[in-house]
Amino acid sequence: MKYFGTDGIRSTFGKSFLNENFSFALGQALGGFMKKNNIHGKKVLIGRDTRPSGKVLLDTFNQGLKENGFYGFSAGILPTPALAFGVIEKKMSMGVMITASHNPTQDNGFKFFSALGKKLTDSEEESIEKRILIKNRKFQSHATKSLEVLDSYINYISGLFPKDLLKNKRVVVDLSNGATQHSTPIVLKNLGADVHTLSSGSGAINDGVGSEHPEIMSQKVKDLNADFGFAHDGDGDRVIFCNSTGEVIPGDKILGLLAIHEDKHNRLPNKGFVATIHSNSGLDASLKERGINLFRANVGDRKVAEMMRKECLHLGGESSGHIVASKYLPTGDGLLTALLVTRACYESKKSIHSLSKQITLWPSVEGSFTVKEKIPIEDWAELNSTFQKVKGFLGEQGRILLRYSGTETKLRLLVEAVNPEKANKAYQSIAKIIEKAL
């Protein structure tokens, strides 16, 4: 697709297709899609993160919606999972979140949700995209009706856990100057935490802070002698952790400790868990030792959620920090994930550090290469030949993942092996061929 990627639409505002004209056309396209599919009702809940371009995109998108007889209601600035929650709670026809997630401040985009709070399928996104007809227009600002959602979300998340969950716990949280700056501190305080916030709104979203820069959170945890820390991305649908020593915990270890703990408490239906093709093979091996089945989905929390529904499972996620706990919410939620991890510590009376040691990850080497165009990998003869040779070299005790990014013009390479020297040698062999062609 031209506009949709792994997780909705994302690009640089004003320096690409993403501008007021596109936003208006996208609103029209969504309205046309809703008419064609006889989607019940005419109300669409729209939220945004803290990017400067968010307000004008919301305004023009809603004007486009109105062209087809639909009405947008602004939920204001709130996390993406809160928007999904609001769609369900307020019985809206659909939901739209204006965000570019962890991307830089100058980027923005759109994520779409059904009336059930679920992200749209590939075919639904294709149906919307083919209706986008961009024309140059002149716009005047139009007020969008507001609808309060954030308070309801805060109350819902707070009510899922014991009131003393975080009693006597000192917690550092990096809010990335983003959409979680109001909700996360309130929920943590509701559950008894001594909260210390970073990047709580005084700077630009994702600008050297948040989940892409966990070293800031890590240092603060050490400075304050905190119990643990976590960092959000700009729209709050993912989370990165560090323990009491400031050590950042790999996302696959967080996935593993959650799966193991939930299984011990009979909260893991069918003893199954979903990760992605990007997750470390050590996670697979560690869960298998405990009788837990790991299913692998394609990259993206949307794909994780789809496989969870297919296999009748309740828990899954990505190593990047997107974790879906569908018993509570149909989409990934960084705050909910942080509290589920905290509950694992609370119920087991163990630290995050101790629980994470249950997972032994294989050594890995990964990197990305900026490309001018995404040539099909199967058409790249020299690369394919080298790939097969390296695959044979690694055998059963190694794995290679080579794929294009769904959101950037990059080719990503991941090599993992039980033997770290083999992993590095294999990576260098493939990287050499890629760099030669660039």
Tab-separated table of C-alpha atoms in Angstrom:
chain	number	residue	atom	x	y	z
A	1	MET	CA	0.000	0.000	0.000
A	2	LYS	CA	1.130	3.559	-0.679
A	3	TYR	CA	0.124	5.151	2.629
A	4	PHE	CA	-0.531	2.410	5.189
A	5	GLY	CA	2.396	0.609	6.825
A	6	THR	CA	2.900	-1.816	9.716
A	7	ASP	CA	0.926	0.358	12.122
A	8	GLY	CA	-1.391	2.722	10.285
A	9	ILE	CA	-0.195	5.778	8.363
A	10	ARG	CA	2.982	7.627	9.265
A	11	SER	CA	5.107	10.328	7.584
A	12	THR	CA	6.700	13.766	8.018
A	13	PHE	CA	4.110	16.525	8.295
A	14	GLY	CA	4.301	19.196	5.597
A	15	LYS	CA	7.265	17.631	3.774
A	16	SER	CA	5.535	14.590	2.293
A	17	PHE	CA	1.992	13.598	1.366
A	18	LEU	CA	0.986	14.212	4.994
A	19	ASN	CA	-0.686	17.626	5.163
A	20	GLU	CA	-4.120	19.234	5.599
A	21	ASN	CA	-5.289	18.161	2.141
A	22	PHE	CA	-4.376	14.545	2.807
A	23	SER	CA	-6.022	14.607	6.232
A	24	PHE	CA	-9.267	15.944	4.746
A	25	ALA	CA	-9.176	13.318	1.974
A	26	LEU	CA	-8.517	10.593	4.552
A	27	GLY	CA	-11.549	11.718	6.557
A	28	GLN	CA	-13.642	11.526	3.402
A	29	ALA	CA	-12.213	8.084	2.632
A	30	LEU	CA	-13.043	6.759	6.084
A	31	GLY	CA	-16.587	8.065	5.730
A	32	GLY	CA	-16.901	6.315	2.364
A	33	PHE	CA	-15.543	3.100	3.878
A	34	MET	CA	-18.054	3.279	6.745
A	35	LYS	CA	-20.955	3.847	4.331
A	36	LYS	CA	-19.888	0.995	2.071
A	37	ASN	CA	-19.593	-1.418	5.001
A	38	ASN	CA	-22.819	-0.262	6.678
A	39	ILE	CA	-20.998	0.493	9.919
A	40	HIS	CA	-23.591	1.247	12.568
A	41	GLY	CA	-23.844	4.839	13.790
A	42	LYS	CA	-22.161	8.003	12.553
A	43	LYS	CA	-19.859	8.875	15.464
A	44	VAL	CA	-16.061	8.665	15.276
A	45	LEU	CA	-13.857	9.262	18.322
A	46	ILE	CA	-10.631	11.111	17.468
A	47	GLY	CA	-7.628	11.518	19.756
A	48	ARG	CA	-4.094	12.828	19.359
A	49	ASP	CA	-0.729	12.993	21.055
A	50	THR	CA	1.228	16.187	21.798
A	51	ARG	CA	2.720	16.844	18.341
A	52	PRO	CA	2.267	20.432	17.090
A	53	SER	CA	0.650	19.183	13.868
A	54	GLY	CA	-1.974	17.130	15.704
A	55	LYS	CA	-4.579	19.849	16.112
A	56	VAL	CA	-4.757	20.860	12.440
A	57	LEU	CA	-4.815	17.222	11.326
A	58	LEU	CA	-7.687	16.481	13.704
A	59	ASP	CA	-9.595	19.543	12.491
A	60	THR	CA	-9.205	18.814	8.767
A	61	PHE	CA	-9.804	15.075	9.195
A	62	ASN	CA	-13.108	15.817	10.912
A	63	GLN	CA	-14.096	18.212	8.113
A	64	GLY	CA	-13.501	15.388	5.641
A	65	LEU	CA	-15.631	13.030	7.731
A	66	LYS	CA	-18.510	15.515	7.693
A	67	GLU	CA	-18.501	15.502	3.887
A	68	ASN	CA	-19.856	11.952	4.081
A	69	GLY	CA	-22.315	12.621	6.884
A	70	PHE	CA	-20.191	11.378	9.805
A	71	TYR	CA	-19.252	13.271	12.954
A	72	GLY	CA	-15.968	13.357	14.811
A	73	PHE	CA	-15.722	13.824	18.573
A	74	SER	CA	-12.401	14.967	20.003
A	75	ALA	CA	-11.065	13.044	22.992
A	76	GLY	CA	-8.176	15.518	23.173
A	77	ILE	CA	-4.656	14.448	24.090
A	78	LEU	CA	-4.615	10.892	25.427
A	79	PRO	CA	-2.727	7.597	24.980
A	80	THR	CA	-3.641	5.379	22.039
A	81	PRO	CA	-4.993	2.582	24.307
A	82	ALA	CA	-7.198	5.137	26.087
A	83	LEU	CA	-8.654	6.085	22.695
A	84	ALA	CA	-9.391	2.403	21.972
A	85	PHE	CA	-10.987	2.072	25.416
A	86	GLY	CA	-13.088	5.186	24.774
A	87	VAL	CA	-14.421	3.822	21.483
A	88	ILE	CA	-15.832	0.832	23.372
A	89	GLU	CA	-17.043	2.699	26.455
A	90	LYS	CA	-18.747	5.500	24.527
A	91	LYS	CA	-20.182	3.079	21.933
A	92	MET	CA	-18.592	4.920	19.010
A	93	SER	CA	-18.700	3.645	15.426
A	94	MET	CA	-14.921	3.858	15.004
A	95	GLY	CA	-11.850	5.473	16.514
A	96	VAL	CA	-8.912	7.389	15.010
A	97	MET	CA	-5.680	8.219	16.819
A	98	ILE	CA	-3.489	10.946	15.329
A	99	THR	CA	0.071	9.994	16.254
A	100	ALA	CA	3.395	8.797	14.892
A	101	SER	CA	4.129	6.719	17.994
A	102	HIS	CA	7.890	6.751	18.762
A	103	ASN	CA	8.807	8.721	15.608
A	104	PRO	CA	10.384	12.213	15.831
A	105	THR	CA	8.325	15.320	16.617
A	106	GLN	CA	8.028	16.422	12.988
A	107	ASP	CA	6.289	13.178	11.985
A	108	ASN	CA	2.626	12.356	12.460
A	109	GLY	CA	0.094	9.804	11.315
A	110	PHE	CA	-3.166	7.936	11.846
A	111	LYS	CA	-4.173	4.696	13.574
A	112	PHE	CA	-7.677	3.297	13.083
A	113	PHE	CA	-9.878	1.278	15.450
A	114	SER	CA	-13.130	-0.609	15.002
A	115	ALA	CA	-16.134	-0.239	17.316
A	116	LEU	CA	-14.614	-3.099	19.358
A	117	GLY	CA	-11.379	-1.147	19.912
A	118	LYS	CA	-9.410	-3.382	17.551
A	119	LYS	CA	-7.008	-2.190	14.855
A	120	LEU	CA	-8.228	-2.657	11.300
A	121	THR	CA	-7.169	-5.565	9.094
A	122	ASP	CA	-4.990	-5.210	5.990
A	123	SER	CA	-8.022	-5.554	3.711
A	124	GLU	CA	-9.914	-2.855	5.624
A	125	GLU	CA	-6.929	-0.504	5.352
A	126	GLU	CA	-6.705	-1.213	1.613
A	127	SER	CA	-10.386	-0.384	1.260
A	128	ILE	CA	-9.845	2.987	2.946
A	129	GLU	CA	-6.685	3.755	0.972
A	130	LYS	CA	-8.260	3.236	-2.441
A	131	ARG	CA	-10.855	5.893	-1.543
A	132	ILE	CA	-8.277	8.616	-0.807
A	133	LEU	CA	-8.613	11.388	-3.405
A	134	ILE	CA	-6.358	14.347	-2.608
A	135	LYS	CA	-7.265	17.841	-3.851
A	136	ASN	CA	-5.894	21.257	-2.943
A	137	ARG	CA	-8.293	23.097	-0.665
A	138	LYS	CA	-8.440	26.169	1.534
A	139	PHE	CA	-9.366	25.489	5.142
A	140	GLN	CA	-10.868	27.466	7.960
A	141	SER	CA	-10.662	26.254	11.535
A	142	HIS	CA	-13.771	24.390	12.698
A	143	ALA	CA	-14.434	23.405	16.294
A	144	THR	CA	-14.771	19.665	16.940
A	145	LYS	CA	-17.123	18.588	19.725
A	146	SER	CA	-15.289	17.251	22.765
A	147	LEU	CA	-15.942	14.003	24.607
A	148	GLU	CA	-14.325	13.137	27.956
A	149	VAL	CA	-12.602	9.754	27.873
A	150	LEU	CA	-9.347	10.030	29.816
A	151	ASP	CA	-10.874	10.081	33.309
A	152	SER	CA	-12.881	6.933	32.576
A	153	TYR	CA	-9.747	5.211	31.303
A	154	ILE	CA	-7.775	6.218	34.408
A	155	ASN	CA	-10.512	4.849	36.674
A	156	TYR	CA	-10.748	1.613	34.687
A	157	ILE	CA	-7.007	0.866	34.733
A	158	SER	CA	-6.677	1.826	38.406
A	159	GLY	CA	-9.558	-0.497	39.310
A	160	LEU	CA	-7.932	-3.584	37.773
A	161	PHE	CA	-5.273	-3.873	40.484
A	162	PRO	CA	-4.974	-3.967	44.300
A	163	LYS	CA	-4.923	-0.491	45.851
A	164	ASP	CA	-1.602	-1.257	47.555
A	165	LEU	CA	0.059	-2.662	44.420
A	166	LEU	CA	2.797	-0.022	44.511
A	167	LYS	CA	2.745	0.879	48.195
A	168	ASN	CA	6.205	1.963	49.406
A	169	LYS	CA	7.577	1.648	45.863
A	170	ARG	CA	9.638	4.432	44.338
A	171	VAL	CA	9.025	4.467	40.594
A	172	VAL	CA	10.681	6.539	37.853
A	173	VAL	CA	8.660	7.002	34.667
A	174	ASP	CA	9.720	8.766	31.457
A	175	LEU	CA	6.610	10.135	29.730
A	176	SER	CA	8.427	11.140	26.519
A	177	ASN	CA	6.655	14.551	26.592
A	178	GLY	CA	3.781	12.635	25.066
A	179	ALA	CA	0.230	11.450	25.465
A	180	THR	CA	0.723	9.711	28.841
A	181	GLN	CA	1.770	12.802	30.784
A	182	HIS	CA	-1.556	13.037	32.653
A	183	SER	CA	-2.805	9.441	32.906
A	184	THR	CA	0.263	7.429	33.928
A	185	PRO	CA	1.311	9.490	36.996
A	186	ILE	CA	-2.282	9.557	38.291
A	187	VAL	CA	-2.748	5.785	37.989
A	188	LEU	CA	0.604	5.078	39.642
A	189	LYS	CA	-0.266	7.380	42.542
A	190	ASN	CA	-3.720	5.788	42.827
A	191	LEU	CA	-1.940	2.471	43.425
A	192	GLY	CA	0.335	3.860	46.125
A	193	ALA	CA	3.562	4.656	44.258
A	194	ASP	CA	6.077	7.366	45.048
A	195	VAL	CA	6.232	8.652	41.468
A	196	HIS	CA	9.122	10.544	39.893
A	197	THR	CA	8.360	11.732	36.366
A	198	LEU	CA	10.700	12.631	33.522
A	199	SER	CA	9.817	14.385	30.247
A	200	SER	CA	6.371	15.325	31.498
A	201	GLY	CA	5.511	17.992	28.944
A	202	SER	CA	8.147	20.722	29.028
A	203	GLY	CA	9.889	19.557	25.844
A	204	ALA	CA	9.108	18.140	22.412
A	205	ILE	CA	7.622	14.668	22.104
A	206	ASN	CA	10.244	11.896	21.681
A	207	ASP	CA	13.041	14.463	21.417
A	208	GLY	CA	15.922	12.523	22.976
A	209	VAL	CA	13.639	11.051	25.633
A	210	GLY	CA	11.201	8.201	26.245
A	211	SER	CA	11.384	4.565	25.222
A	212	GLU	CA	13.921	5.285	22.471
A	213	HIS	CA	16.319	6.704	25.084
A	214	PRO	CA	16.005	4.486	28.186
A	215	GLU	CA	19.410	5.602	29.452
A	216	ILE	CA	17.768	8.744	30.902
A	217	MET	CA	15.287	6.712	32.959
A	218	SER	CA	18.058	4.305	33.916
A	219	GLN	CA	20.285	7.043	35.316
A	220	LYS	CA	17.419	8.574	37.303
A	221	VAL	CA	16.590	5.204	38.865
A	222	LYS	CA	20.195	4.945	40.059
A	223	ASP	CA	20.255	8.545	41.299
A	224	LEU	CA	17.057	8.100	43.331
A	225	ASN	CA	17.692	4.508	44.408
A	226	ALA	CA	14.264	3.692	42.942
A	227	ASP	CA	12.690	0.229	42.850
A	228	PHE	CA	12.341	0.264	39.067
A	229	GLY	CA	11.654	2.537	36.117
A	230	PHE	CA	9.801	2.458	32.850
A	231	ALA	CA	9.645	4.644	29.759
A	232	HIS	CA	6.758	5.237	27.360
A	233	ASP	CA	6.826	6.091	23.688
A	234	GLY	CA	4.959	9.157	22.423
A	235	ASP	CA	1.476	7.647	22.293
A	236	GLY	CA	1.796	5.290	25.259
A	237	ASP	CA	1.156	1.944	23.614
A	238	ARG	CA	4.516	0.493	24.571
A	239	VAL	CA	6.942	0.454	27.475
A	240	ILE	CA	10.615	-0.232	28.260
A	241	PHE	CA	11.742	-1.291	31.771
A	242	CYS	CA	14.817	-1.034	33.940
A	243	ASN	CA	15.448	-2.709	37.289
A	244	SER	CA	16.608	-1.165	40.575
A	245	THR	CA	20.234	-0.998	39.399
A	246	GLY	CA	19.243	0.899	36.246
A	247	GLU	CA	19.830	-2.091	33.972
A	248	VAL	CA	17.462	-1.982	30.991
A	249	ILE	CA	15.581	-5.279	30.713
A	250	PRO	CA	15.256	-6.704	27.177
A	251	GLY	CA	11.674	-6.746	25.927
A	252	ASP	CA	11.752	-10.502	25.341
A	253	LYS	CA	12.536	-11.048	29.021
A	254	ILE	CA	9.505	-8.950	29.953
A	255	LEU	CA	7.370	-11.051	27.594
A	256	GLY	CA	8.741	-14.236	29.100
A	257	LEU	CA	8.344	-13.312	32.750
A	258	LEU	CA	4.739	-12.283	32.124
A	259	ALA	CA	3.922	-15.535	30.309
A	260	ILE	CA	5.509	-17.660	33.045
A	261	HIS	CA	3.833	-15.779	35.889
A	262	GLU	CA	0.390	-15.727	34.287
A	263	ASP	CA	0.689	-19.463	33.596
A	264	LYS	CA	1.516	-20.149	37.259
A	265	HIS	CA	-1.687	-18.355	38.236
A	266	ASN	CA	-3.807	-20.153	35.612
A	267	ARG	CA	-4.307	-16.938	33.628
A	268	LEU	CA	-2.707	-18.181	30.395
A	269	PRO	CA	-5.414	-19.941	28.347
A	270	ASN	CA	-4.240	-23.022	26.424
A	271	LYS	CA	-0.754	-22.467	27.892
A	272	GLY	CA	-0.112	-20.311	24.842
A	273	PHE	CA	1.581	-16.977	24.211
A	274	VAL	CA	2.156	-14.907	21.048
A	275	ALA	CA	5.418	-13.160	20.148
A	276	THR	CA	6.654	-11.975	16.744
A	277	ILE	CA	9.192	-13.240	14.249
A	278	HIS	CA	11.586	-10.700	15.785
A	279	SER	CA	11.578	-12.242	19.282
A	280	ASN	CA	14.712	-14.045	20.425
A	281	SER	CA	14.871	-17.837	20.070
A	282	GLY	CA	15.955	-18.003	23.707
A	283	LEU	CA	12.452	-16.856	24.668
A	284	ASP	CA	11.002	-19.780	22.745
A	285	ALA	CA	13.387	-22.236	24.448
A	286	SER	CA	12.789	-20.817	27.949
A	287	LEU	CA	9.006	-21.044	27.606
A	288	LYS	CA	9.143	-24.509	26.062
A	289	GLU	CA	11.038	-25.756	29.137
A	290	ARG	CA	7.996	-24.751	31.183
A	291	GLY	CA	5.426	-26.280	28.852
A	292	ILE	CA	4.309	-22.956	27.364
A	293	ASN	CA	3.686	-22.832	23.612
A	294	LEU	CA	5.028	-19.816	21.722
A	295	PHE	CA	3.232	-18.720	18.554
A	296	ARG	CA	5.007	-16.289	16.218
A	297	ALA	CA	3.168	-13.528	14.365
A	298	ASN	CA	4.454	-10.989	11.865
A	299	VAL	CA	5.780	-7.692	13.239
A	300	GLY	CA	3.226	-5.272	14.712
A	301	ASP	CA	0.945	-5.465	17.727
A	302	ARG	CA	-1.975	-5.630	15.281
A	303	LYS	CA	-0.604	-8.917	13.924
A	304	VAL	CA	-0.011	-10.159	17.467
A	305	ALA	CA	-3.628	-9.407	18.406
A	306	GLU	CA	-4.917	-11.134	15.261
A	307	MET	CA	-3.008	-14.331	16.089
A	308	MET	CA	-4.161	-14.179	19.704
A	309	ARG	CA	-7.761	-14.188	18.507
A	310	LYS	CA	-7.059	-16.986	16.032
A	311	GLU	CA	-5.472	-19.227	18.704
A	312	CYS	CA	-7.877	-18.156	21.510
A	313	LEU	CA	-5.067	-16.665	23.621
A	314	HIS	CA	-5.081	-13.697	25.992
A	315	LEU	CA	-1.462	-12.521	26.068
A	316	GLY	CA	1.138	-11.612	23.473
A	317	GLY	CA	3.541	-8.909	22.423
A	318	GLU	CA	6.648	-7.597	20.732
A	319	SER	CA	10.177	-7.265	22.049
A	320	SER	CA	9.892	-3.524	21.320
A	321	GLY	CA	7.503	-3.180	24.267
A	322	HIS	CA	4.084	-3.511	22.611
A	323	ILE	CA	2.182	-6.018	24.763
A	324	VAL	CA	-1.478	-6.957	24.339
A	325	ALA	CA	-3.447	-8.336	27.301
A	326	SER	CA	-6.815	-8.834	25.610
A	327	LYS	CA	-8.606	-9.843	28.805
A	328	TYR	CA	-8.413	-6.166	29.758
A	329	LEU	CA	-7.987	-4.196	26.496
A	330	PRO	CA	-8.001	-5.232	22.818
A	331	THR	CA	-4.837	-3.313	21.918
A	332	GLY	CA	-1.343	-2.725	23.300
A	333	ASP	CA	-1.061	-0.525	26.397
A	334	GLY	CA	2.262	0.510	27.953
A	335	LEU	CA	0.766	1.480	31.310
A	336	LEU	CA	-1.293	-1.711	31.598
A	337	THR	CA	1.840	-3.724	30.758
A	338	ALA	CA	3.827	-1.921	33.457
A	339	LEU	CA	1.132	-2.762	35.997
A	340	LEU	CA	0.924	-6.417	34.914
A	341	VAL	CA	4.686	-6.720	35.420
A	342	THR	CA	4.329	-4.995	38.782
A	343	ARG	CA	1.550	-7.441	39.712
A	344	ALA	CA	3.894	-10.325	38.900
A	345	CYS	CA	6.386	-8.873	41.399
A	346	TYR	CA	3.616	-8.211	43.943
A	347	GLU	CA	2.168	-11.735	43.779
A	348	SER	CA	5.510	-13.558	43.632
A	349	LYS	CA	7.211	-11.275	46.166
A	350	LYS	CA	10.177	-11.074	43.786
A	351	SER	CA	11.894	-8.201	41.968
A	352	ILE	CA	11.741	-7.539	38.226
A	353	HIS	CA	15.426	-8.459	38.097
A	354	SER	CA	14.791	-11.833	39.727
A	355	LEU	CA	11.800	-12.678	37.516
A	356	SER	CA	13.602	-11.671	34.319
A	357	LYS	CA	16.424	-14.150	35.052
A	358	GLN	CA	14.018	-16.986	34.207
A	359	ILE	CA	14.567	-16.177	30.520
A	360	THR	CA	17.916	-16.940	28.872
A	361	LEU	CA	18.288	-15.142	25.547
A	362	TRP	CA	20.565	-16.253	22.735
A	363	PRO	CA	23.365	-13.830	21.774
A	364	SER	CA	22.280	-11.703	18.824
A	365	VAL	CA	23.542	-9.038	16.445
A	366	GLU	CA	21.176	-6.695	14.657
A	367	GLY	CA	21.257	-3.584	12.543
A	368	SER	CA	19.430	-1.660	9.855
A	369	PHE	CA	20.451	-0.317	6.454
A	370	THR	CA	18.858	2.704	4.770
A	371	VAL	CA	17.763	1.832	1.224
A	372	LYS	CA	16.597	3.961	-1.711
A	373	GLU	CA	13.908	1.470	-2.663
A	374	LYS	CA	12.581	-1.794	-1.272
A	375	ILE	CA	13.724	-4.297	-3.906
A	376	PRO	CA	12.079	-7.693	-3.246
A	377	ILE	CA	14.590	-9.735	-1.252
A	378	GLU	CA	13.844	-12.841	-3.332
A	379	ASP	CA	15.086	-10.944	-6.431
A	380	TRP	CA	18.436	-10.136	-4.803
A	381	ALA	CA	20.524	-13.073	-6.118
A	382	GLU	CA	23.848	-12.496	-4.317
A	383	LEU	CA	22.105	-11.789	-1.017
A	384	ASN	CA	19.968	-14.922	-1.288
A	385	SER	CA	22.989	-17.073	-2.056
A	386	THR	CA	24.882	-15.742	0.976
A	387	PHE	CA	21.784	-16.076	3.147
A	388	GLN	CA	21.495	-19.803	2.380
A	389	LYS	CA	25.196	-20.409	3.062
A	390	VAL	CA	25.033	-18.597	6.409
A	391	LYS	CA	21.851	-20.439	7.339
A	392	GLY	CA	23.677	-23.731	6.815
A	393	PHE	CA	26.633	-22.438	8.850
A	394	LEU	CA	24.382	-21.667	11.847
A	395	GLY	CA	22.320	-24.844	11.630
A	396	GLU	CA	19.743	-25.603	14.340
A	397	GLN	CA	21.455	-23.371	16.896
A	398	GLY	CA	20.969	-20.107	15.080
A	399	ARG	CA	18.462	-18.000	13.193
A	400	ILE	CA	18.499	-15.181	10.623
A	401	LEU	CA	15.742	-12.635	10.086
A	402	LEU	CA	15.971	-10.275	7.124
A	403	ARG	CA	13.040	-7.963	6.420
A	404	TYR	CA	12.117	-4.466	5.314
A	405	SER	CA	10.751	-2.068	7.906
A	406	GLY	CA	7.037	-1.425	7.573
A	407	THR	CA	7.375	2.219	8.652
A	408	GLU	CA	10.790	3.328	7.322
A	409	THR	CA	12.896	2.858	4.166
A	410	LYS	CA	15.215	0.444	5.941
A	411	LEU	CA	16.300	-3.166	5.572
A	412	ARG	CA	16.609	-4.830	8.982
A	413	LEU	CA	18.952	-7.727	9.734
A	414	LEU	CA	18.898	-9.885	12.858
A	415	VAL	CA	21.203	-12.846	13.499
A	416	GLU	CA	21.122	-14.904	16.696
A	417	ALA	CA	22.972	-18.040	17.754
A	418	VAL	CA	23.854	-19.996	20.869
A	419	ASN	CA	27.500	-19.242	20.013
A	420	PRO	CA	28.083	-15.432	19.990
A	421	GLU	CA	31.110	-15.695	17.681
A	422	LYS	CA	29.023	-17.544	15.111
A	423	ALA	CA	26.278	-14.911	15.378
A	424	ASN	CA	28.742	-12.093	14.732
A	425	LYS	CA	30.459	-13.883	11.834
A	426	ALA	CA	27.111	-14.657	10.194
A	427	TYR	CA	25.937	-11.056	10.598
A	428	GLN	CA	29.108	-9.621	9.056
A	429	SER	CA	28.843	-11.957	6.046
A	430	ILE	CA	25.326	-10.799	5.190
A	431	ALA	CA	25.901	-7.136	6.102
A	432	LYS	CA	28.866	-7.019	3.720
A	433	ILE	CA	26.658	-8.003	0.772
A	434	ILE	CA	23.983	-5.449	1.707
A	435	GLU	CA	26.470	-2.591	2.133
A	436	LYS	CA	28.109	-3.477	-1.179
A	437	ALA	CA	24.797	-2.919	-2.985
A	438	LEU	CA	23.930	0.398	-1.307
